[in-house]
PDB file of C-alpha atoms in Angstrom:
ATOM      1  CA  MET A   1     -85.161 -61.887 106.493  1.00 35.00           C
ATOM      2  CA  ALA A   2     -85.397 -63.801 109.749  1.00 35.00           C
ATOM      3  CA  GLU A   3     -87.396 -66.783 111.072  1.00 35.00           C
ATOM      4  CA  HIS A   4     -90.725 -65.358 110.031  1.00 38.00           C
ATOM      5  CA  ASP A   5     -89.434 -64.787 106.502  1.00 41.00           C
ATOM      6  CA  ARG A   6     -88.685 -68.450 106.184  1.00 41.00           C
ATOM      7  CA  ASP A   7     -92.350 -68.996 107.045  1.00 46.00           C
ATOM      8  CA  GLN A   8     -93.197 -66.931 103.953  1.00 48.00           C
ATOM      9  CA  LEU A   9     -91.011 -69.210 101.830  1.00 52.00           C
ATOM     10  CA  GLU A  10     -92.128 -72.371 103.637  1.00 45.00           C
ATOM     11  CA  HIS A  11     -95.459 -71.676 102.176  1.00 45.00           C
ATOM     12  CA  HIS A  12     -97.773 -74.627 101.826  1.00 40.00           C
ATOM     13  CA  HIS A  13     -98.586 -77.759 100.024  1.00 40.00           C
ATOM     14  CA  PRO A  14     -97.037 -80.599  98.199  1.00 35.00           C
ATOM     15  CA  ASP A  15     -96.515 -83.475  95.636  1.00 36.00           C
ATOM     16  CA  SER A  16     -91.696 -86.430  93.813  1.00 34.00           C
ATOM     17  CA  HIS A  17     -88.477 -86.145  95.386  1.00 34.00           C
ATOM     18  CA  ASP A  18     -85.473 -85.101  93.283  1.00 36.00           C
ATOM     19  CA  HIS A  19     -87.793 -83.086  91.085  1.00 39.00           C
ATOM     20  CA  GLY A  20     -89.675 -86.098  89.807  1.00 39.00           C
ATOM     21  CA  SER A  21     -86.935 -88.682  89.343  1.00 38.00           C
ATOM     22  CA  PRO A  22     -88.178 -92.289  89.375  1.00 37.00           C
ATOM     23  CA  ASN A  23     -88.780 -93.664  92.842  1.00 40.00           C
ATOM     24  CA  PRO A  24     -87.195 -97.102  93.359  1.00 36.00           C
ATOM     25  CA  HIS A  25     -89.636 -98.012  96.125  1.00 40.00           C
ATOM     26  CA  GLY A  26     -92.739 -98.050  93.948  1.00 43.00           C
ATOM     27  CA  SER A  27     -95.789 -95.922  93.466  1.00 43.00           C
ATOM     28  CA  SER A  28     -97.414 -96.782  96.809  1.00 44.00           C
ATOM     29  CA  GLN A  29     -94.560 -95.188  98.734  1.00 41.00           C
ATOM     30  CA  VAL A  30     -94.640 -92.142  96.442  1.00 41.00           C
ATOM     31  CA  HIS A  31     -98.341 -91.633  97.150  1.00 47.00           C
ATOM     32  CA  GLU A  32     -97.745 -92.093 100.867  1.00 46.00           C
ATOM     33  CA  GLU A  33     -94.964 -89.493 100.865  1.00 49.00           C
ATOM     34  CA  GLN A  34     -97.139 -87.047  98.937  1.00 51.00           C
ATOM     35  CA  HIS A  35     -99.995 -87.567 101.373  1.00 51.00           C
ATOM     36  CA  ASN A  36     -97.668 -87.097 104.350  1.00 66.00           C
ATOM     37  CA  PHE A  37     -96.261 -83.824 103.025  1.00 52.00           C
ATOM     38  CA  LYS A  38     -99.736 -82.480 102.364  1.00 57.00           C
ATOM     39  CA  GLU A  39    -100.929 -83.432 105.826  1.00 56.00           C
ATOM     40  CA  PHE A  40     -97.836 -81.944 107.514  1.00 47.00           C
ATOM     41  CA  ASN A  41     -98.336 -78.689 105.635  1.00 50.00           C
ATOM     42  CA  LYS A  42    -102.081 -78.496 106.113  1.00 50.00           C
ATOM     43  CA  ASN A  43    -101.846 -79.209 109.830  1.00 50.00           C
ATOM     44  CA  TYR A  44     -98.932 -76.832 110.390  1.00 48.00           C
ATOM     45  CA  PHE A  45    -100.524 -73.882 108.636  1.00 47.00           C
ATOM     46  CA  ASN A  46    -103.926 -74.572 110.168  1.00 54.00           C
ATOM     47  CA  GLU A  47    -102.247 -74.340 113.570  1.00 56.00           C
ATOM     48  CA  HIS A  48     -99.889 -71.419 112.933  1.00 50.00           C
ATOM     49  CA  GLY A  49    -101.735 -69.502 110.227  1.00 52.00           C
ATOM     50  CA  HIS A  50    -103.022 -66.901 112.687  1.00 51.00           C
ATOM     51  CA  GLN A  51     -99.417 -65.661 113.092  1.00 51.00           C
ATOM     52  CA  TYR A  52     -98.702 -65.452 109.385  1.00 54.00           C
ATOM     53  CA  ASN A  53     -99.450 -61.755 108.887  1.00 54.00           C
ATOM     54  CA  ASP A  54     -97.643 -60.551 112.018  1.00 47.00           C
ATOM     55  CA  HIS A  55     -94.220 -60.031 110.444  1.00 60.00           C
ATOM     56  CA  PRO A  56     -93.474 -56.944 108.342  1.00 51.00           C
ATOM     57  CA  ASP A  57     -90.589 -58.564 106.455  1.00 64.00           C
ATOM     58  CA  GLY A  58     -93.013 -61.082 104.999  1.00 70.00           C
ATOM     59  CA  HIS A  59     -95.128 -58.248 103.671  1.00 81.00           C
ATOM     60  CA  GLU A  60     -92.024 -56.678 102.135  1.00 87.00           C
ATOM     61  CA  LEU A  61     -91.103 -59.933 100.402  1.00 87.00           C
ATOM     62  CA  ALA A  62     -94.636 -60.166  99.015  1.00 92.00           C
ATOM     63  CA  ARG A  63     -94.381 -56.578  97.794  1.00 94.00           C
ATOM     64  CA  ARG A  64     -91.174 -57.331  95.916  1.00 95.00           C
ATOM     65  CA  LEU A  65     -92.474 -60.554  94.411  1.00 96.00           C
ATOM     66  CA  GLY A  66     -95.746 -58.886  93.452  1.00 97.00           C
ATOM     67  CA  ALA A  67     -93.823 -56.110  91.730  1.00 97.00           C
ATOM     68  CA  ALA A  68     -91.802 -58.682  89.785  1.00 97.00           C
ATOM     69  CA  MET A  69     -95.020 -60.370  88.636  1.00 98.00           C
ATOM     70  CA  ILE A  70     -96.563 -57.063  87.578  1.00 97.00           C
ATOM     71  CA  ASN A  71     -93.405 -56.340  85.600  1.00 96.00           C
ATOM     72  CA  ALA A  72     -93.576 -59.754  83.907  1.00 95.00           C
ATOM     73  CA  TYR A  73     -97.220 -59.708  82.805  1.00 96.00           C
ATOM     74  CA  LEU A  74     -99.485 -56.995  81.445  1.00 96.00           C
ATOM     75  CA  PHE A  75    -102.363 -57.199  83.922  1.00 98.00           C
ATOM     76  CA  GLU A  76    -105.586 -55.447  82.877  1.00 97.00           C
ATOM     77  CA  GLU A  77    -107.706 -54.006  85.673  1.00 97.00           C
ATOM     78  CA  ASP A  78    -110.953 -54.429  83.746  1.00 97.00           C
ATOM     79  CA  SER A  79    -110.423 -57.953  82.393  1.00 98.00           C
ATOM     80  CA  THR A  80    -107.634 -60.058  83.950  1.00 98.00           C
ATOM     81  CA  LEU A  81    -108.734 -63.095  85.976  1.00 98.00           C
ATOM     82  CA  VAL A  82    -106.091 -64.505  88.349  1.00 98.00           C
ATOM     83  CA  LEU A  83    -105.762 -67.725  90.349  1.00 98.00           C
ATOM     84  CA  ASP A  84    -103.360 -67.495  93.311  1.00 98.00           C
ATOM     85  CA  TYR A  85    -102.471 -71.098  94.220  1.00 97.00           C
ATOM     86  CA  ALA A  86    -101.084 -71.791  97.713  1.00 95.00           C
ATOM     87  CA  CYS A  87    -102.349 -68.296  98.458  1.00 95.00           C
ATOM     88  CA  GLY A  88    -101.883 -68.361 102.231  1.00 92.00           C
ATOM     89  CA  THR A  89    -103.425 -65.318 103.863  1.00 93.00           C
ATOM     90  CA  GLY A  90    -103.365 -63.391 100.584  1.00 95.00           C
ATOM     91  CA  LEU A  91    -100.131 -61.391 100.750  1.00 94.00           C
ATOM     92  CA  ILE A  92     -99.461 -61.841  97.029  1.00 96.00           C
ATOM     93  CA  SER A  93    -103.135 -61.481  96.105  1.00 97.00           C
ATOM     94  CA  ARG A  94    -103.290 -58.096  97.786  1.00 95.00           C
ATOM     95  CA  GLN A  95    -100.284 -56.917  95.780  1.00 96.00           C
ATOM     96  CA  LEU A  96    -102.030 -57.861  92.540  1.00 97.00           C
ATOM     97  CA  ALA A  97    -105.648 -57.008  93.402  1.00 96.00           C
ATOM     98  CA  ALA A  98    -105.583 -53.410  92.230  1.00 95.00           C
ATOM     99  CA  HIS A  99    -104.302 -54.520  88.813  1.00 97.00           C
ATOM    100  CA  VAL A 100    -106.871 -57.224  88.020  1.00 98.00           C
ATOM    101  CA  LYS A 101    -110.609 -57.688  87.593  1.00 98.00           C
ATOM    102  CA  CYS A 102    -110.857 -60.726  89.885  1.00 98.00           C
ATOM    103  CA  ILE A 103    -108.452 -62.852  91.909  1.00 98.00           C
ATOM    104  CA  VAL A 104    -109.306 -66.238  93.410  1.00 97.00           C
ATOM    105  CA  GLY A 105    -107.022 -67.646  96.078  1.00 97.00           C
ATOM    106  CA  MET A 106    -106.710 -71.364  96.747  1.00 95.00           C
ATOM    107  CA  ASP A 107    -105.052 -73.131  99.661  1.00 93.00           C
ATOM    108  CA  ILE A 108    -105.250 -76.511 101.411  1.00 91.00           C
ATOM    109  CA  SER A 109    -105.265 -74.774 104.816  1.00 91.00           C
ATOM    110  CA  GLN A 110    -108.716 -73.677 105.954  1.00 92.00           C
ATOM    111  CA  SER A 111    -107.119 -71.348 108.502  1.00 91.00           C
ATOM    112  CA  MET A 112    -105.221 -69.527 105.759  1.00 91.00           C
ATOM    113  CA  VAL A 113    -108.334 -69.286 103.593  1.00 95.00           C
ATOM    114  CA  ASP A 114    -110.385 -67.909 106.485  1.00 94.00           C
ATOM    115  CA  GLN A 115    -107.811 -65.190 107.145  1.00 93.00           C
ATOM    116  CA  TYR A 116    -107.569 -64.377 103.444  1.00 95.00           C
ATOM    117  CA  ASN A 117    -111.327 -63.849 103.235  1.00 96.00           C
ATOM    118  CA  GLN A 118    -111.503 -61.957 106.516  1.00 94.00           C
ATOM    119  CA  SER A 119    -108.768 -59.576 105.373  1.00 92.00           C
ATOM    120  CA  SER A 120    -110.588 -58.971 102.093  1.00 94.00           C
ATOM    121  CA  PHE A 121    -113.829 -58.307 103.977  1.00 94.00           C
ATOM    122  CA  ASN A 122    -112.067 -55.920 106.370  1.00 94.00           C
ATOM    123  CA  GLN A 123    -110.703 -53.969 103.403  1.00 92.00           C
ATOM    124  CA  GLY A 124    -114.142 -53.720 101.843  1.00 94.00           C
ATOM    125  CA  ILE A 125    -113.218 -55.865  98.832  1.00 94.00           C
ATOM    126  CA  PRO A 126    -116.280 -57.770  97.561  1.00 95.00           C
ATOM    127  CA  PRO A 127    -115.965 -61.551  97.053  1.00 95.00           C
ATOM    128  CA  GLU A 128    -116.582 -61.220  93.330  1.00 95.00           C
ATOM    129  CA  GLU A 129    -113.296 -59.289  93.146  1.00 96.00           C
ATOM    130  CA  MET A 130    -111.188 -61.224  95.664  1.00 97.00           C
ATOM    131  CA  ARG A 131    -111.942 -64.432  97.521  1.00 97.00           C
ATOM    132  CA  ALA A 132    -110.264 -67.684  98.568  1.00 97.00           C
ATOM    133  CA  VAL A 133    -111.405 -71.297  98.646  1.00 95.00           C
ATOM    134  CA  CYS A 134    -109.997 -74.317 100.477  1.00 93.00           C
ATOM    135  CA  CYS A 135    -109.156 -77.142  98.089  1.00 88.00           C
ATOM    136  CA  ASP A 136    -106.300 -78.919  96.325  1.00 86.00           C
ATOM    137  CA  LEU A 137    -106.034 -78.709  92.548  1.00 81.00           C
ATOM    138  CA  THR A 138    -103.795 -81.776  92.369  1.00 75.00           C
ATOM    139  CA  THR A 139    -106.595 -84.124  93.427  1.00 70.00           C
ATOM    140  CA  GLU A 140    -108.799 -85.817  90.878  1.00 62.00           C
ATOM    141  CA  ALA A 141    -111.987 -84.004  91.921  1.00 61.00           C
ATOM    142  CA  PRO A 142    -113.468 -82.371  88.801  1.00 59.00           C
ATOM    143  CA  ASN A 143    -114.783 -78.824  88.440  1.00 63.00           C
ATOM    144  CA  GLN A 144    -113.421 -77.577  91.737  1.00 74.00           C
ATOM    145  CA  LEU A 145    -113.837 -74.005  90.512  1.00 85.00           C
ATOM    146  CA  ASP A 146    -117.011 -74.537  88.492  1.00 85.00           C
ATOM    147  CA  GLY A 147    -115.120 -74.609  85.226  1.00 87.00           C
ATOM    148  CA  MET A 148    -113.368 -71.248  85.711  1.00 92.00           C
ATOM    149  CA  LYS A 149    -110.310 -70.586  83.560  1.00 95.00           C
ATOM    150  CA  PHE A 150    -107.801 -67.813  84.245  1.00 97.00           C
ATOM    151  CA  ASP A 151    -105.632 -65.383  82.337  1.00 98.00           C
ATOM    152  CA  VAL A 152    -102.890 -65.780  84.931  1.00 98.00           C
ATOM    153  CA  VAL A 153    -102.098 -68.412  87.553  1.00 98.00           C
ATOM    154  CA  VAL A 154     -99.531 -67.434  90.192  1.00 98.00           C
ATOM    155  CA  CYS A 155     -97.816 -69.602  92.797  1.00 98.00           C
ATOM    156  CA  ALA A 156     -95.420 -67.805  95.135  1.00 96.00           C
ATOM    157  CA  SER A 157     -92.856 -69.472  97.415  1.00 91.00           C
ATOM    158  CA  ALA A 158     -94.638 -72.822  97.486  1.00 92.00           C
ATOM    159  CA  TYR A 159     -93.034 -75.098  94.882  1.00 94.00           C
ATOM    160  CA  HIS A 160     -90.453 -76.377  97.381  1.00 89.00           C
ATOM    161  CA  HIS A 161     -93.344 -77.927  99.324  1.00 86.00           C
ATOM    162  CA  PHE A 162     -94.609 -79.995  96.383  1.00 89.00           C
ATOM    163  CA  PRO A 163     -92.989 -83.441  96.114  1.00 87.00           C
ATOM    164  CA  SER A 164     -94.164 -83.606  92.483  1.00 91.00           C
ATOM    165  CA  ILE A 165     -93.745 -80.238  90.857  1.00 95.00           C
ATOM    166  CA  GLU A 166     -94.709 -81.987  87.612  1.00 95.00           C
ATOM    167  CA  ASP A 167     -98.192 -82.802  88.901  1.00 93.00           C
ATOM    168  CA  VAL A 168     -98.701 -79.319  90.301  1.00 94.00           C
ATOM    169  CA  THR A 169     -97.527 -77.570  87.139  1.00 97.00           C
ATOM    170  CA  LYS A 170     -99.817 -79.671  84.935  1.00 95.00           C
ATOM    171  CA  ALA A 171    -102.744 -78.967  87.269  1.00 93.00           C
ATOM    172  CA  LEU A 172    -102.089 -75.220  87.292  1.00 95.00           C
ATOM    173  CA  ALA A 173    -101.655 -75.117  83.502  1.00 96.00           C
ATOM    174  CA  SER A 174    -105.031 -76.821  83.112  1.00 94.00           C
ATOM    175  CA  TYR A 175    -106.705 -73.801  84.719  1.00 94.00           C
ATOM    176  CA  LEU A 176    -105.211 -71.361  82.211  1.00 96.00           C
ATOM    177  CA  LYS A 177    -107.091 -69.942  79.266  1.00 97.00           C
ATOM    178  CA  PRO A 178    -105.342 -70.409  75.910  1.00 97.00           C
ATOM    179  CA  GLY A 179    -102.662 -67.727  75.826  1.00 97.00           C
ATOM    180  CA  GLY A 180    -102.709 -67.436  79.630  1.00 98.00           C
ATOM    181  CA  SER A 181     -99.553 -67.304  81.756  1.00 98.00           C
ATOM    182  CA  LEU A 182     -98.235 -69.268  84.732  1.00 98.00           C
ATOM    183  CA  LEU A 183     -95.986 -67.252  87.092  1.00 98.00           C
ATOM    184  CA  VAL A 184     -94.006 -69.139  89.760  1.00 98.00           C
ATOM    185  CA  THR A 185     -91.558 -67.800  92.337  1.00 97.00           C
ATOM    186  CA  ASP A 186     -89.323 -69.843  94.637  1.00 96.00           C
ATOM    187  CA  LEU A 187     -85.736 -70.345  95.789  1.00 93.00           C
ATOM    188  CA  MET A 188     -83.016 -70.672  93.205  1.00 95.00           C
ATOM    189  CA  LYS A 189     -80.712 -73.679  93.631  1.00 93.00           C
ATOM    190  CA  ILE A 190     -78.526 -73.392  96.724  1.00 88.00           C
ATOM    191  CA  SER A 191     -75.112 -74.873  95.968  1.00 81.00           C
ATOM    192  CA  SER A 192     -73.680 -75.093  99.476  1.00 79.00           C
ATOM    193  CA  PRO A 193     -74.825 -78.021 101.690  1.00 80.00           C
ATOM    194  CA  GLU A 194     -73.993 -75.868 104.704  1.00 80.00           C
ATOM    195  CA  SER A 195     -76.375 -73.171 103.515  1.00 79.00           C
ATOM    196  CA  VAL A 196     -79.138 -75.698 102.941  1.00 77.00           C
ATOM    197  CA  GLN A 197     -78.619 -77.079 106.443  1.00 78.00           C
ATOM    198  CA  ALA A 198     -78.738 -73.567 107.916  1.00 73.00           C
ATOM    199  CA  LEU A 199     -81.980 -72.807 106.115  1.00 74.00           C
ATOM    200  CA  PHE A 200     -83.692 -76.128 106.828  1.00 72.00           C
ATOM    201  CA  PRO A 201     -82.009 -77.844 109.825  1.00 67.00           C
ATOM    202  CA  THR A 202     -82.287 -81.627 109.836  1.00 68.00           C
ATOM    203  CA  GLY A 203     -84.780 -82.821 112.390  1.00 61.00           C
ATOM    204  CA  ALA A 204     -86.516 -79.474 112.781  1.00 53.00           C
ATOM    205  CA  LEU A 205     -90.315 -79.494 112.734  1.00 49.00           C
ATOM    206  CA  LYS A 206     -90.451 -77.427 109.581  1.00 55.00           C
ATOM    207  CA  SER A 207     -88.095 -79.839 107.822  1.00 52.00           C
ATOM    208  CA  ASN A 208     -91.158 -82.069 107.404  1.00 60.00           C
ATOM    209  CA  LEU A 209     -92.858 -79.319 105.404  1.00 65.00           C
ATOM    210  CA  VAL A 210     -90.266 -78.997 102.650  1.00 74.00           C
ATOM    211  CA  ALA A 211     -89.799 -81.541  99.856  1.00 74.00           C
ATOM    212  CA  HIS A 212     -87.040 -79.628  98.002  1.00 79.00           C
ATOM    213  CA  LYS A 213     -84.716 -78.060 100.565  1.00 82.00           C
ATOM    214  CA  GLY A 214     -82.043 -77.016  98.088  1.00 86.00           C
ATOM    215  CA  GLY A 215     -84.162 -74.876  95.775  1.00 92.00           C
ATOM    216  CA  PHE A 216     -84.444 -75.290  92.019  1.00 96.00           C
ATOM    217  CA  GLU A 217     -82.277 -74.880  88.954  1.00 96.00           C
ATOM    218  CA  GLU A 218     -83.653 -73.253  85.838  1.00 98.00           C
ATOM    219  CA  ALA A 219     -83.575 -76.630  84.062  1.00 97.00           C
ATOM    220  CA  ASP A 220     -85.818 -78.175  86.747  1.00 96.00           C
ATOM    221  CA  ILE A 221     -88.528 -75.592  86.240  1.00 98.00           C
ATOM    222  CA  LYS A 222     -88.180 -75.413  82.467  1.00 98.00           C
ATOM    223  CA  ALA A 223     -88.668 -79.181  82.183  1.00 98.00           C
ATOM    224  CA  VAL A 224     -91.931 -79.202  84.148  1.00 98.00           C
ATOM    225  CA  PHE A 225     -93.277 -76.114  82.382  1.00 98.00           C
ATOM    226  CA  GLU A 226     -92.617 -77.697  78.993  1.00 98.00           C
ATOM    227  CA  GLY A 227     -94.024 -81.005  80.257  1.00 97.00           C
ATOM    228  CA  ALA A 228     -97.240 -79.144  81.068  1.00 97.00           C
ATOM    229  CA  GLY A 229     -97.433 -77.834  77.506  1.00 97.00           C
ATOM    230  CA  LEU A 230     -96.307 -74.289  78.302  1.00 98.00           C
ATOM    231  CA  ILE A 231     -94.261 -72.243  75.834  1.00 98.00           C
ATOM    232  CA  ASN A 232     -92.284 -68.968  75.895  1.00 98.00           C
ATOM    233  CA  PHE A 233     -90.454 -70.037  79.061  1.00 98.00           C
ATOM    234  CA  SER A 234     -88.641 -67.341  81.045  1.00 98.00           C
ATOM    235  CA  PHE A 235     -86.557 -67.620  84.219  1.00 98.00           C
ATOM    236  CA  VAL A 236     -85.224 -64.476  85.914  1.00 98.00           C
ATOM    237  CA  THR A 237     -84.126 -63.299  89.345  1.00 97.00           C
ATOM    238  CA  ALA A 238     -87.130 -61.725  91.068  1.00 97.00           C
ATOM    239  CA  CYS A 239     -85.213 -60.517  94.129  1.00 95.00           C
ATOM    240  CA  LYS A 240     -82.399 -61.299  96.526  1.00 92.00           C
ATOM    241  CA  ALA A 241     -82.787 -61.794 100.256  1.00 85.00           C
ATOM    242  CA  LYS A 242     -81.202 -63.265 103.378  1.00 78.00           C
ATOM    243  CA  ILE A 243     -82.651 -66.059 105.479  1.00 73.00           C
ATOM    244  CA  HIS A 244     -80.865 -66.826 108.760  1.00 70.00           C
ATOM    245  CA  GLY A 245     -77.969 -64.800 107.404  1.00 75.00           C
ATOM    246  CA  GLN A 246     -77.747 -66.941 104.273  1.00 80.00           C
ATOM    247  CA  PRO A 247     -77.976 -65.014 100.999  1.00 86.00           C
ATOM    248  CA  VAL A 248     -80.577 -66.466  98.653  1.00 89.00           C
ATOM    249  CA  GLN A 249     -82.040 -65.569  95.290  1.00 94.00           C
ATOM    250  CA  ILE A 250     -85.698 -65.978  94.413  1.00 96.00           C
ATOM    251  CA  PHE A 251     -86.570 -66.680  90.793  1.00 98.00           C
ATOM    252  CA  LEU A 252     -89.614 -65.788  88.761  1.00 98.00           C
ATOM    253  CA  ALA A 253     -90.470 -68.360  86.107  1.00 98.00           C
ATOM    254  CA  SER A 254     -93.149 -67.803  83.510  1.00 98.00           C
ATOM    255  CA  GLY A 255     -94.678 -69.736  80.664  1.00 98.00           C
ATOM    256  CA  THR A 256     -97.658 -69.408  78.330  1.00 98.00           C
ATOM    257  CA  LYS A 257    -100.394 -71.856  77.440  1.00 97.00           C
ATOM    258  CA  GLU A 258    -100.299 -72.299  73.703  1.00 94.00           C
ATOM    259  CA  VAL A 259    -103.223 -71.117  71.630  1.00 90.00           C
ATOM    260  CA  VAL A 260    -104.330 -73.977  69.408  1.00 83.00           C
ATOM    261  CA  GLU A 261    -106.072 -72.797  66.280  1.00 74.00           C
ATOM    262  CA  GLU A 262    -109.155 -74.771  65.384  1.00 62.00           C
ATOM    263  CA  GLU A 263    -109.272 -76.312  61.939  1.00 53.00           C
ATOM    264  CA  ALA A 264    -111.744 -74.757  59.570  1.00 47.00           C
TER     265      ALA A 264
END
């Protein structure tokens, strides 16, 4: 993968540095940093979103990640409802669409959402089967999706943009039906500082888009999944790739929202 492939991984949004470790500067600075990351991402992808679908390697990455998701969850064409968070222009959604009843994309970039919906329209896919909306699930606004709950929530190549992966994971889990699954893909932990610098050069414009430049360890993701009340945690290699000549691995993490039996 080349420059445009990093765009596919530098995918959108955000929310605490060091995977949620306490911030010594106080909550006001944390909120300011979260706001700044969101604004950087929203503005960048609003400006550059029209170029997002121009690179075939990005489509290939989406194909491979989509295949890993399909292998990890038994999607049902006549019943499965899916939320694709940080959906971008819909590359992952289009990989899953044929396997589900309905897929709703969500992104903080209006440009991305517009392209997602235009692509669906161009392919003759009705909105009741595939559509995207522009909003942010990590805000406090209630009923952003009119109370919809989903069998599966997916988030591909976006967690490294979220300063607080705890907040995002809890928000995504709240949109799952009991027994539903959260599927997340992103970069596995990169051990070499030189590799991290090659992927995300200090001072580069896109450096402002990425809260977690070194990827994630399994323990990082397991902790936030369990903190969101998810069970049956799994963490596997979804695929391997190269970015700027640096070999990377992309994980697929999954967890299930527990079914709580009501007392008689």
